[in-house]
mmCIF file of C-alpha atoms in Angstrom:
data_model
loop_
_atom_site.group_PDB
_atom_site.id
_atom_site.type_symbol
_atom_site.label_atom_id
_atom_site.label_comp_id
_atom_site.label_asym_id
_atom_site.label_seq_id
_atom_site.Cartn_x
_atom_site.Cartn_y
_atom_site.Cartn_z
ATOM 1 C CA MET A 1317 143.766 12.947 82.595
ATOM 2 C CA ARG A 1318 143.316 15.971 84.857
ATOM 3 C CA ARG A 1319 143.192 13.660 87.887
ATOM 4 C CA ASN A 1320 146.506 12.064 86.841
ATOM 5 C CA VAL A 1321 148.154 15.482 86.604
ATOM 6 C CA ILE A 1322 146.937 16.372 90.095
ATOM 7 C CA VAL A 1323 148.273 13.096 91.467
ATOM 8 C CA ALA A 1324 151.619 13.666 89.725
ATOM 9 C CA VAL A 1325 151.941 17.154 91.181
ATOM 10 C CA ALA A 1326 151.084 15.806 94.627
ATOM 11 C CA LEU A 1327 153.753 13.129 94.314
ATOM 12 C CA VAL A 1328 156.336 15.724 93.290
ATOM 13 C CA GLY A 1329 155.424 17.765 96.339
ATOM 14 C CA PHE A 1330 155.792 14.670 98.508
ATOM 15 C CA LEU A 1331 159.086 13.471 97.061
ATOM 16 C CA VAL A 1332 160.866 16.812 96.616
ATOM 17 C CA PRO A 1333 162.102 18.479 99.816
ATOM 18 C CA SER A 1334 160.247 21.632 100.752
ATOM 19 C CA TYR A 1335 163.383 23.751 100.501
ATOM 20 C CA VAL A 1336 163.546 22.976 96.766
ATOM 21 C CA LEU A 1337 159.965 24.162 96.254
ATOM 22 C CA CYS A 1338 160.220 27.353 98.296
ATOM 23 C CA SER A 1339 163.756 28.659 97.900
ATOM 24 C CA ASN A 1340 163.480 30.045 94.369
ATOM 25 C CA GLY A 1341 166.502 27.935 93.495
ATOM 26 C CA VAL A 1342 168.864 29.833 95.795
ATOM 27 C CA PHE A 1343 169.797 26.759 97.870
ATOM 28 C CA GLU A 1344 170.439 24.618 94.821
ATOM 29 C CA LYS A 1345 172.510 27.408 93.289
ATOM 30 C CA TYR A 1346 175.004 27.425 96.142
ATOM 31 C CA ARG A 1347 174.692 23.999 97.762
ATOM 32 C CA TYR A 1348 178.149 22.858 96.640
ATOM 33 C CA HIS A 1349 179.586 26.335 96.104
ATOM 34 C CA LEU A 1350 178.958 28.343 99.264
ATOM 35 C CA ASP A 1351 181.975 30.512 98.508
ATOM 36 C CA LEU A 1352 180.160 31.826 95.406
ATOM 37 C CA PHE A 1353 177.219 33.192 97.408
ATOM 38 C CA GLN A 1354 176.268 36.617 96.052
ATOM 39 C CA GLU A 1355 174.963 39.625 97.931
ATOM 40 C CA ALA A 1356 172.083 39.930 95.472
ATOM 41 C CA ASP A 1357 170.548 36.816 97.037
ATOM 42 C CA VAL A 1358 170.818 37.909 100.668
ATOM 43 C CA ASP A 1359 167.303 39.342 100.947
ATOM 44 C CA THR A 1360 165.800 36.175 99.485
ATOM 45 C CA VAL A 1361 167.623 34.121 102.096
ATOM 46 C CA ILE A 1362 166.586 36.458 104.924
ATOM 47 C CA GLY A 1363 162.981 35.863 103.928
ATOM 48 C CA LEU A 1364 163.523 32.118 104.225
ATOM 49 C CA LEU A 1365 164.730 32.450 107.827
ATOM 50 C CA GLY A 1366 161.082 32.725 108.828
ATOM 51 C CA HIS A 1367 159.908 29.702 106.863
ATOM 52 C CA ALA A 1368 157.778 27.098 108.646
ATOM 53 C CA ASP A 1369 160.062 24.237 107.586
ATOM 54 C CA ARG A 1370 163.076 23.965 109.890
ATOM 55 C CA GLY A 1371 165.132 22.422 107.082
ATOM 56 C CA VAL A 1372 164.625 25.618 105.104
ATOM 57 C CA ARG A 1373 165.577 27.715 108.115
ATOM 58 C CA ARG A 1374 168.762 25.676 108.579
ATOM 59 C CA GLU A 1375 169.805 26.126 104.947
ATOM 60 C CA ALA A 1376 169.058 29.839 105.156
ATOM 61 C CA LEU A 1377 171.113 30.189 108.347
ATOM 62 C CA THR A 1378 174.072 28.564 106.630
ATOM 63 C CA LEU A 1379 173.970 31.092 103.795
ATOM 64 C CA ILE A 1380 173.513 34.040 106.156
ATOM 65 C CA GLY A 1381 176.645 32.881 107.955
ATOM 66 C CA VAL A 1382 178.481 32.923 104.626
ATOM 67 C CA ALA A 1383 177.165 36.439 103.978
ATOM 68 C CA PHE A 1384 178.532 37.670 107.310
ATOM 69 C CA ARG A 1385 181.908 36.066 106.690
ATOM 70 C CA LYS A 1386 182.087 37.618 103.227
ATOM 71 C CA GLY A 1387 181.400 41.032 104.748
ATOM 72 C CA PHE A 1388 178.101 41.717 102.970
ATOM 73 C CA SER A 1389 176.586 44.820 104.585
ATOM 74 C CA SER A 1390 173.107 43.587 103.663
ATOM 75 C CA ALA A 1391 173.604 40.607 105.999
ATOM 76 C CA GLU A 1392 172.960 42.935 108.945
ATOM 77 C CA ARG A 1393 169.325 43.033 107.867
ATOM 78 C CA ALA A 1394 169.118 39.419 109.032
ATOM 79 C CA ILE A 1395 169.859 40.316 112.656
ATOM 80 C CA PRO A 1396 166.220 40.761 113.796
ATOM 81 C CA ARG A 1397 165.376 37.371 112.299
ATOM 82 C CA LEU A 1398 168.400 35.786 113.968
ATOM 83 C CA VAL A 1399 167.387 37.201 117.341
ATOM 84 C CA GLU A 1400 163.889 35.787 116.836
ATOM 85 C CA ILE A 1401 165.266 32.330 115.969
ATOM 86 C CA MET A 1402 167.696 32.435 118.893
ATOM 87 C CA THR A 1403 164.980 33.216 121.418
ATOM 88 C CA THR A 1404 161.853 31.454 120.127
ATOM 89 C CA ASP A 1405 162.662 28.736 117.596
ATOM 90 C CA SER A 1406 161.412 25.254 118.448
ATOM 91 C CA ASP A 1407 164.650 23.748 117.105
ATOM 92 C CA LEU A 1408 167.349 24.103 119.779
ATOM 93 C CA TRP A 1409 170.091 23.441 117.235
ATOM 94 C CA LEU A 1410 168.877 26.406 115.159
ATOM 95 C CA ARG A 1411 168.827 28.589 118.250
ATOM 96 C CA VAL A 1412 172.490 27.787 118.891
ATOM 97 C CA LEU A 1413 173.448 28.424 115.269
ATOM 98 C CA ALA A 1414 171.624 31.754 115.229
ATOM 99 C CA ALA A 1415 173.305 32.752 118.494
ATOM 100 C CA GLY A 1416 176.640 31.818 116.962
ATOM 101 C CA GLU A 1417 176.101 34.143 114.017
ATOM 102 C CA LEU A 1418 175.079 36.964 116.354
ATOM 103 C CA ALA A 1419 178.119 36.378 118.558
ATOM 104 C CA GLY A 1420 180.319 36.495 115.475
ATOM 105 C CA VAL A 1421 179.238 40.076 114.799
ATOM 106 C CA GLY A 1422 179.574 41.051 118.464
ATOM 107 C CA ASP A 1423 175.881 41.161 119.349
ATOM 108 C CA GLU A 1424 175.851 40.758 123.135
ATOM 109 C CA ARG A 1425 172.280 39.478 123.095
ATOM 110 C CA ALA A 1426 173.785 36.109 122.153
ATOM 111 C CA LEU A 1427 175.649 35.731 125.452
ATOM 112 C CA GLU A 1428 172.946 34.560 127.854
ATOM 113 C CA PRO A 1429 171.240 32.149 125.428
ATOM 114 C CA LEU A 1430 174.601 30.532 124.696
ATOM 115 C CA LEU A 1431 175.456 30.250 128.387
ATOM 116 C CA GLU A 1432 172.016 28.863 129.177
ATOM 117 C CA ILE A 1433 172.200 26.144 126.514
ATOM 118 C CA ALA A 1434 175.832 25.248 127.186
ATOM 119 C CA SER A 1435 175.107 24.901 130.921
ATOM 120 C CA ASP A 1436 171.954 22.796 130.615
ATOM 121 C CA SER A 1437 172.738 19.176 131.449
ATOM 122 C CA MET A 1438 169.378 18.138 129.963
ATOM 123 C CA VAL A 1439 170.463 19.319 126.504
ATOM 124 C CA ASP A 1440 172.247 16.949 124.141
ATOM 125 C CA ASP A 1441 176.027 17.199 124.574
ATOM 126 C CA ILE A 1442 176.542 17.876 120.856
ATOM 127 C CA ILE A 1443 174.372 20.986 121.058
ATOM 128 C CA ARG A 1444 175.962 22.029 124.348
ATOM 129 C CA SER A 1445 179.449 21.658 122.887
ATOM 130 C CA THR A 1446 178.495 23.790 119.877
ATOM 131 C CA ALA A 1447 177.377 26.561 122.213
ATOM 132 C CA LEU A 1448 180.559 26.106 124.257
ATOM 133 C CA HIS A 1449 182.672 26.302 121.100
ATOM 134 C CA THR A 1450 181.072 29.642 120.229
ATOM 135 C CA LEU A 1451 181.663 30.942 123.752
ATOM 136 C CA GLY A 1452 185.298 29.893 123.500
ATOM 137 C CA THR A 1453 185.972 31.394 120.086
ATOM 138 C CA GLN A 1454 183.646 34.417 120.071
ATOM 139 C CA GLY A 1455 183.155 35.009 123.778
ATOM 140 C CA ALA A 1456 185.482 37.998 123.953
ATOM 141 C CA LYS A 1457 183.261 39.833 121.454
ATOM 142 C CA ILE A 1458 180.146 39.465 123.593
ATOM 143 C CA GLY A 1459 181.594 39.837 127.092
ATOM 144 C CA ALA A 1460 181.752 36.193 128.130
ATOM 145 C CA ASP A 1461 183.505 35.476 131.431
ATOM 146 C CA LYS A 1462 186.158 32.896 130.536
ATOM 147 C CA GLU A 1463 186.040 31.428 134.046
ATOM 148 C CA ARG A 1464 182.329 30.753 133.695
ATOM 149 C CA VAL A 1465 183.019 29.243 130.270
ATOM 150 C CA ALA A 1466 185.750 27.087 131.816
ATOM 151 C CA ASP A 1467 183.304 25.895 134.491
ATOM 152 C CA ILE A 1468 180.918 24.768 131.762
ATOM 153 C CA GLY A 1469 183.801 22.994 130.062
ATOM 154 C CA ARG A 1470 184.611 21.189 133.285
ATOM 155 C CA SER A 1471 181.072 19.785 133.357
ATOM 156 C CA LEU A 1472 181.598 18.185 129.928
ATOM 157 C CA LEU A 1473 184.960 16.535 130.597
ATOM 158 C CA ASP A 1474 183.431 13.068 130.870
ATOM 159 C CA SER A 1475 181.015 13.407 127.967
ATOM 160 C CA PRO A 1476 180.697 10.322 125.742
ATOM 161 C CA ASP A 1477 180.740 12.701 122.770
ATOM 162 C CA LEU A 1478 184.320 13.306 121.610
ATOM 163 C CA ASP A 1479 183.640 16.777 120.220
ATOM 164 C CA ALA A 1480 182.118 17.797 123.546
ATOM 165 C CA ARG A 1481 185.229 16.615 125.377
ATOM 166 C CA VAL A 1482 187.425 18.513 122.948
ATOM 167 C CA GLN A 1483 185.491 21.722 123.600
ATOM 168 C CA ALA A 1484 185.673 21.046 127.338
ATOM 169 C CA PHE A 1485 189.470 20.884 127.265
ATOM 170 C CA LEU A 1486 189.700 23.947 125.023
ATOM 171 C CA ALA A 1487 187.523 25.910 127.450
ATOM 172 C CA LEU A 1488 189.490 24.783 130.510
ATOM 173 C CA ARG A 1489 192.842 25.812 129.113
ATOM 174 C CA LEU A 1490 191.581 29.395 128.668
ATOM 175 C CA SER A 1491 191.173 29.725 132.428
ATOM 176 C CA GLU A 1492 193.460 31.772 134.646
ATOM 177 C CA ASP A 1493 192.292 29.887 137.726
ATOM 178 C CA ARG A 1494 194.916 27.528 139.126
ATOM 179 C CA THR A 1495 192.343 25.018 140.348
ATOM 180 C CA LYS A 1496 190.818 24.686 136.887
ATOM 181 C CA LEU A 1497 194.245 24.492 135.263
ATOM 182 C CA LYS A 1498 195.139 21.668 137.651
ATOM 183 C CA VAL A 1499 192.030 19.827 136.459
ATOM 184 C CA PHE A 1500 193.254 20.291 132.892
ATOM 185 C CA LEU A 1501 196.723 19.019 133.826
ATOM 186 C CA GLN A 1502 195.298 15.980 135.606
ATOM 187 C CA SER A 1503 193.353 15.143 132.452
ATOM 188 C CA PHE A 1504 196.589 15.515 130.498
ATOM 189 C CA VAL A 1505 198.410 13.132 132.856
ATOM 190 C CA ASP A 1506 195.568 10.609 132.703
ATOM 191 C CA HIS A 1507 195.682 10.759 128.910
ATOM 192 C CA TYR A 1508 199.171 9.213 128.981
ATOM 193 C CA VAL A 1509 199.133 7.217 132.211
ATOM 194 C CA HIS A 1510 195.716 5.654 131.566
ATOM 195 C CA PRO A 1511 195.287 5.920 127.784
ATOM 196 C CA ASP A 1512 191.743 5.533 126.499
ATOM 197 C CA SER A 1513 191.867 2.577 124.109
ATOM 198 C CA SER A 1514 188.573 3.632 122.526
ATOM 199 C CA LEU A 1515 190.220 6.852 121.316
ATOM 200 C CA MET A 1516 192.987 4.868 119.668
ATOM 201 C CA SER A 1517 190.491 2.839 117.668
ATOM 202 C CA GLN A 1518 188.507 5.838 116.432
ATOM 203 C CA PRO A 1519 189.503 7.882 113.386
ATOM 204 C CA ALA A 1520 190.867 11.375 113.821
ATOM 205 C CA LEU A 1521 188.387 14.172 114.414
ATOM 206 C CA SER A 1522 190.289 16.153 111.790
ATOM 207 C CA PRO A 1523 191.986 14.713 108.692
ATOM 208 C CA GLY A 1524 195.517 13.455 109.195
ATOM 209 C CA GLN A 1525 197.795 10.696 108.027
ATOM 210 C CA ASN A 1526 197.952 7.670 110.313
ATOM 211 C CA ARG A 1527 196.136 9.592 113.035
ATOM 212 C CA SER A 1528 193.485 8.577 115.522
ATOM 213 C CA ALA A 1529 191.233 10.489 117.881
ATOM 214 C CA TYR A 1530 193.856 9.784 120.549
ATOM 215 C CA ASN A 1531 196.395 11.763 118.498
ATOM 216 C CA ASP A 1532 193.944 14.648 118.249
ATOM 217 C CA PHE A 1533 193.558 14.761 122.021
ATOM 218 C CA SER A 1534 197.355 14.630 122.375
ATOM 219 C CA SER A 1535 197.616 17.724 120.168
ATOM 220 C CA ILE A 1536 194.980 19.545 122.206
ATOM 221 C CA PHE A 1537 196.852 18.807 125.420
ATOM 222 C CA ARG A 1538 200.147 19.913 123.861
ATOM 223 C CA ASP A 1539 198.662 23.268 122.876
ATOM 224 C CA GLY A 1540 197.125 23.580 126.327
ATOM 225 C CA LEU A 1541 200.459 22.920 128.026
ATOM 226 C CA HIS A 1542 201.971 25.780 126.057
ATOM 227 C CA SER A 1543 199.228 28.053 127.392
ATOM 228 C CA VAL A 1544 199.836 26.859 130.964
ATOM 229 C CA ALA A 1545 203.596 27.362 130.541
ATOM 230 C CA LEU A 1546 203.002 30.995 129.661
ATOM 231 C CA LYS A 1547 200.608 31.686 132.554
ATOM 232 C CA THR A 1548 201.583 29.431 135.446
ATOM 233 C CA PRO A 1549 204.811 27.549 134.625
ATOM 234 C CA ASP A 1550 205.213 26.469 138.243
ATOM 235 C CA LEU A 1551 202.304 24.054 137.760
ATOM 236 C CA LEU A 1552 204.375 22.312 135.102
ATOM 237 C CA TYR A 1553 207.507 22.192 137.267
ATOM 238 C CA GLU A 1554 205.645 19.750 139.503
ATOM 239 C CA LEU A 1555 205.487 17.314 136.564
ATOM 240 C CA LEU A 1556 209.139 17.446 135.487
ATOM 241 C CA GLU A 1557 209.971 14.329 137.482
ATOM 242 C CA HIS A 1558 206.784 12.451 136.686
ATOM 243 C CA PRO A 1559 207.475 8.713 136.195
ATOM 244 C CA ASN A 1560 205.629 8.635 132.867
ATOM 245 C CA GLU A 1561 208.051 9.454 130.065
ATOM 246 C CA MET A 1562 205.418 10.948 127.751
ATOM 247 C CA VAL A 1563 204.277 13.301 130.495
ATOM 248 C CA ARG A 1564 207.866 14.461 131.096
ATOM 249 C CA SER A 1565 208.488 14.788 127.374
ATOM 250 C CA GLU A 1566 205.466 16.983 126.659
ATOM 251 C CA VAL A 1567 206.034 19.156 129.733
ATOM 252 C CA THR A 1568 209.725 19.747 128.980
ATOM 253 C CA TRP A 1569 208.876 20.583 125.367
ATOM 254 C CA SER A 1570 206.363 23.229 126.476
ATOM 255 C CA LEU A 1571 208.787 24.785 128.953
ATOM 256 C CA ALA A 1572 211.661 24.667 126.469
ATOM 257 C CA GLN A 1573 209.604 26.691 124.002
ATOM 258 C CA ARG A 1574 209.548 29.565 126.482
ATOM 259 C CA GLY A 1575 213.315 29.291 127.012
ATOM 260 C CA ASP A 1576 213.166 27.710 130.469
ATOM 261 C CA ARG A 1577 216.661 26.312 130.954
ATOM 262 C CA ARG A 1578 215.803 24.090 133.901
ATOM 263 C CA VAL A 1579 214.658 21.471 131.363
ATOM 264 C CA VAL A 1580 218.022 21.143 129.563
ATOM 265 C CA ASP A 1581 219.249 18.098 131.503
ATOM 266 C CA ILE A 1582 215.894 16.356 131.144
ATOM 267 C CA LEU A 1583 215.877 16.928 127.376
ATOM 268 C CA ILE A 1584 219.407 15.549 127.075
ATOM 269 C CA ASP A 1585 218.463 12.471 129.078
ATOM 270 C CA LEU A 1586 215.343 11.851 126.976
ATOM 271 C CA LEU A 1587 217.240 12.210 123.710
ATOM 272 C CA LYS A 1588 220.025 9.918 124.875
ATOM 273 C CA ASN A 1589 218.113 7.216 126.720
ATOM 274 C CA SER A 1590 214.485 7.062 125.639
ATOM 275 C CA GLU A 1591 213.369 4.000 123.684
ATOM 276 C CA ASN A 1592 210.469 6.009 122.251
ATOM 277 C CA GLY A 1593 211.378 7.632 118.937
ATOM 278 C CA TYR A 1594 208.708 10.290 119.298
ATOM 279 C CA VAL A 1595 210.130 11.292 122.690
ATOM 280 C CA ARG A 1596 213.636 11.509 121.234
ATOM 281 C CA ALA A 1597 212.429 13.696 118.375
ATOM 282 C CA LEU A 1598 210.593 16.048 120.734
ATOM 283 C CA ALA A 1599 213.650 16.288 122.991
ATOM 284 C CA ALA A 1600 215.861 17.131 120.015
ATOM 285 C CA ALA A 1601 213.421 19.836 118.950
ATOM 286 C CA GLY A 1602 213.323 21.249 122.479
ATOM 287 C CA LEU A 1603 217.100 21.624 122.575
ATOM 288 C CA GLU A 1604 216.838 24.184 119.790
ATOM 289 C CA TYR A 1605 215.056 26.561 122.191
ATOM 290 C CA VAL A 1606 217.495 26.044 125.080
ATOM 291 C CA PRO A 1607 220.863 25.435 123.377
ATOM 292 C CA ASP A 1608 223.604 24.169 125.667
ATOM 293 C CA LYS A 1609 227.144 22.967 124.916
ATOM 294 C CA LYS A 1610 226.723 19.867 127.037
ATOM 295 C CA ALA A 1611 223.922 18.735 124.724
ATOM 296 C CA LEU A 1612 226.187 18.786 121.670
ATOM 297 C CA PRO A 1613 227.742 15.286 121.951
ATOM 298 C CA VAL A 1614 224.313 13.713 122.401
ATOM 299 C CA LEU A 1615 222.897 15.666 119.461
ATOM 300 C CA VAL A 1616 225.802 14.661 117.228
ATOM 301 C CA GLU A 1617 225.337 11.011 118.149
ATOM 302 C CA ALA A 1618 221.608 11.325 117.415
ATOM 303 C CA LEU A 1619 222.395 12.235 113.799
ATOM 304 C CA LYS A 1620 222.467 8.451 113.313
ATOM 305 C CA ASP A 1621 218.912 8.048 114.620
ATOM 306 C CA ASN A 1622 216.683 7.211 111.652
ATOM 307 C CA TRP A 1623 213.527 6.364 113.584
ATOM 308 C CA SER A 1624 210.443 7.615 111.738
ATOM 309 C CA PRO A 1625 206.742 7.422 112.694
ATOM 310 C CA TYR A 1626 205.809 6.094 109.257
ATOM 311 C CA ASP A 1627 207.271 5.673 105.766
ATOM 312 C CA GLY A 1628 208.021 8.990 104.129
ATOM 313 C CA ALA A 1629 207.966 10.982 107.350
ATOM 314 C CA GLY A 1630 210.950 12.788 108.830
ATOM 315 C CA THR A 1631 213.368 11.030 111.149
ATOM 316 C CA VAL A 1632 214.829 11.917 114.533
ATOM 317 C CA ALA A 1633 218.058 12.686 112.678
ATOM 318 C CA ASP A 1634 216.200 15.258 110.568
ATOM 319 C CA VAL A 1635 215.020 17.016 113.730
ATOM 320 C CA VAL A 1636 218.539 16.911 115.179
ATOM 321 C CA TYR A 1637 219.939 18.361 111.959
ATOM 322 C CA ASN A 1638 217.528 21.316 112.147
ATOM 323 C CA THR A 1639 218.416 21.904 115.799
ATOM 324 C CA LEU A 1640 222.160 21.843 115.148
ATOM 325 C CA VAL A 1641 222.125 24.216 112.182
ATOM 326 C CA SER A 1642 219.635 26.578 113.858
ATOM 327 C CA ALA A 1643 220.978 26.887 117.397
ATOM 328 C CA TYR A 1644 224.508 25.467 117.561
ATOM 329 C CA ASP A 1645 227.747 26.529 115.907
ATOM 330 C CA VAL A 1646 227.883 23.349 113.876
ATOM 331 C CA GLU A 1647 228.013 22.773 110.144
ATOM 332 C CA VAL A 1648 226.249 19.622 109.040
ATOM 333 C CA GLU A 1649 226.078 18.119 105.579
ATOM 334 C CA SER A 1650 223.137 15.981 104.465
ATOM 335 C CA ILE A 1651 223.906 12.923 102.357
ATOM 336 C CA GLY A 1652 221.325 11.236 100.163
ATOM 337 C CA GLU A 1653 218.508 12.057 97.792
ATOM 338 C CA PRO A 1654 214.807 12.720 98.385
ATOM 339 C CA PRO A 1655 212.701 11.247 99.838
ATOM 340 C CA GLY A 1656 215.435 10.038 102.196
ATOM 341 C CA PRO A 1657 216.003 8.955 104.874
ATOM 342 C CA TYR A 1658 219.000 11.249 104.813
ATOM 343 C CA ARG A 1659 222.306 10.618 106.485
ATOM 344 C CA TYR A 1660 224.269 13.439 108.048
ATOM 345 C CA LYS A 1661 227.922 14.261 108.475
ATOM 346 C CA ILE A 1662 229.523 16.896 110.719
ATOM 347 C CA ILE A 1663 231.706 19.289 108.746
ATOM 348 C CA LYS A 1664 232.705 21.622 111.541
ATOM 349 C CA LYS A 1665 231.997 21.221 115.245
ATOM 350 C CA GLU A 1666 232.070 23.842 117.968
ATOM 351 C CA GLU A 1667 235.207 23.645 120.082
#
C-alpha cells in the first residue's frame, strides 16, 4: 500500500507542471485574471523569479510586469532579480522580457542588452523583434538613440516573421535621417506596386473585420506617412505624381491632414475619376482638411456614391456628407433609416 502511495505521488509530480507545485497557488489564482493581481502576493512572485524552472520564471515575470503597471511600490524590490535574469539567464526570451520590464521603469541598464539582442543576426527574429519593440516604445526612457534603433529595424525589413517586419517599419519611421526615411518610403511604394500575395492570405495581426495581414501593413505605412509628412514633407512631394493610384491616394491623404493645399487638385481628380471606392473615400476625407470651392461640385455629385467595403460599413457618400457639413458652407439632409445605406439631399449650397 505504501509503495502505491509513493508511485501515485511520483505520478502527480510528473504530470503536474512544476509551477503548480512550487507557486503556492499564486499562478493559478491569477492565470485568467491578471488584472486582479494583489500587492500582497508580490514578494511571493519575486521569490519565484529565481526558480530553477524557466516556466516558473516566465510566469513570475508576467506577474511582476502586472505589478509595475499597477504601480505597486513593492514591485521595485524585483529589480535586482530582473537585472540578474537580464544578464545571466540561460533563456534568451526571459532576458528580453526582463530587460523590457526594466526599460519600462527607466532603468538604463536595460539599454545595452536590448541593443545587443536586437542587433544579433544569429538570434531568432521573434526575439529580436521583441527587443526592437521595447527599444521603440521605451527607448526614450533609457537613452536609446533612435537612429541606431532605426538601423536595427532596417536589418529586419526582409524577415520572414511578420511581427519582426512590423517592428522594423515602426523603428524606421521614427528616424530623422532622410536616407532611412527613403528606405521606408520605398517599402511603402513596393507594398502597393508589388503587393505581397502571402500577406493577403494571412489573417490580420490584430483583430479586425474582413482584414488581412496586408491591411495591417497598409495601416502601418499610413501612420508612417503621417510622420514623414510632419518631418520631411518634400520626400512625399516626389510621390504626388506616382503612376500607382494607391500610392498617390495615401500620400495626398497624409499631406492633406497637415493642411498642404498643393494636393487639392489631386484629391478632386481621385474623387471624380478613380474606379477604386477606397481611393474615392480617402480623397473625400482629405478634402475636409483642405476645403476648396472648386471641389464642391465633385463632392455634391459624390453624395450619390454608395460604394462600401463590406455590408454594414459606411459608404463614400457618408464620408462626403461628413466633409461637406464639417468644412463647407453646405446643409445636407440624410434620408433613410439605420443601418443605411443613407441617401443625401442638398438643402442649401454655397453660392
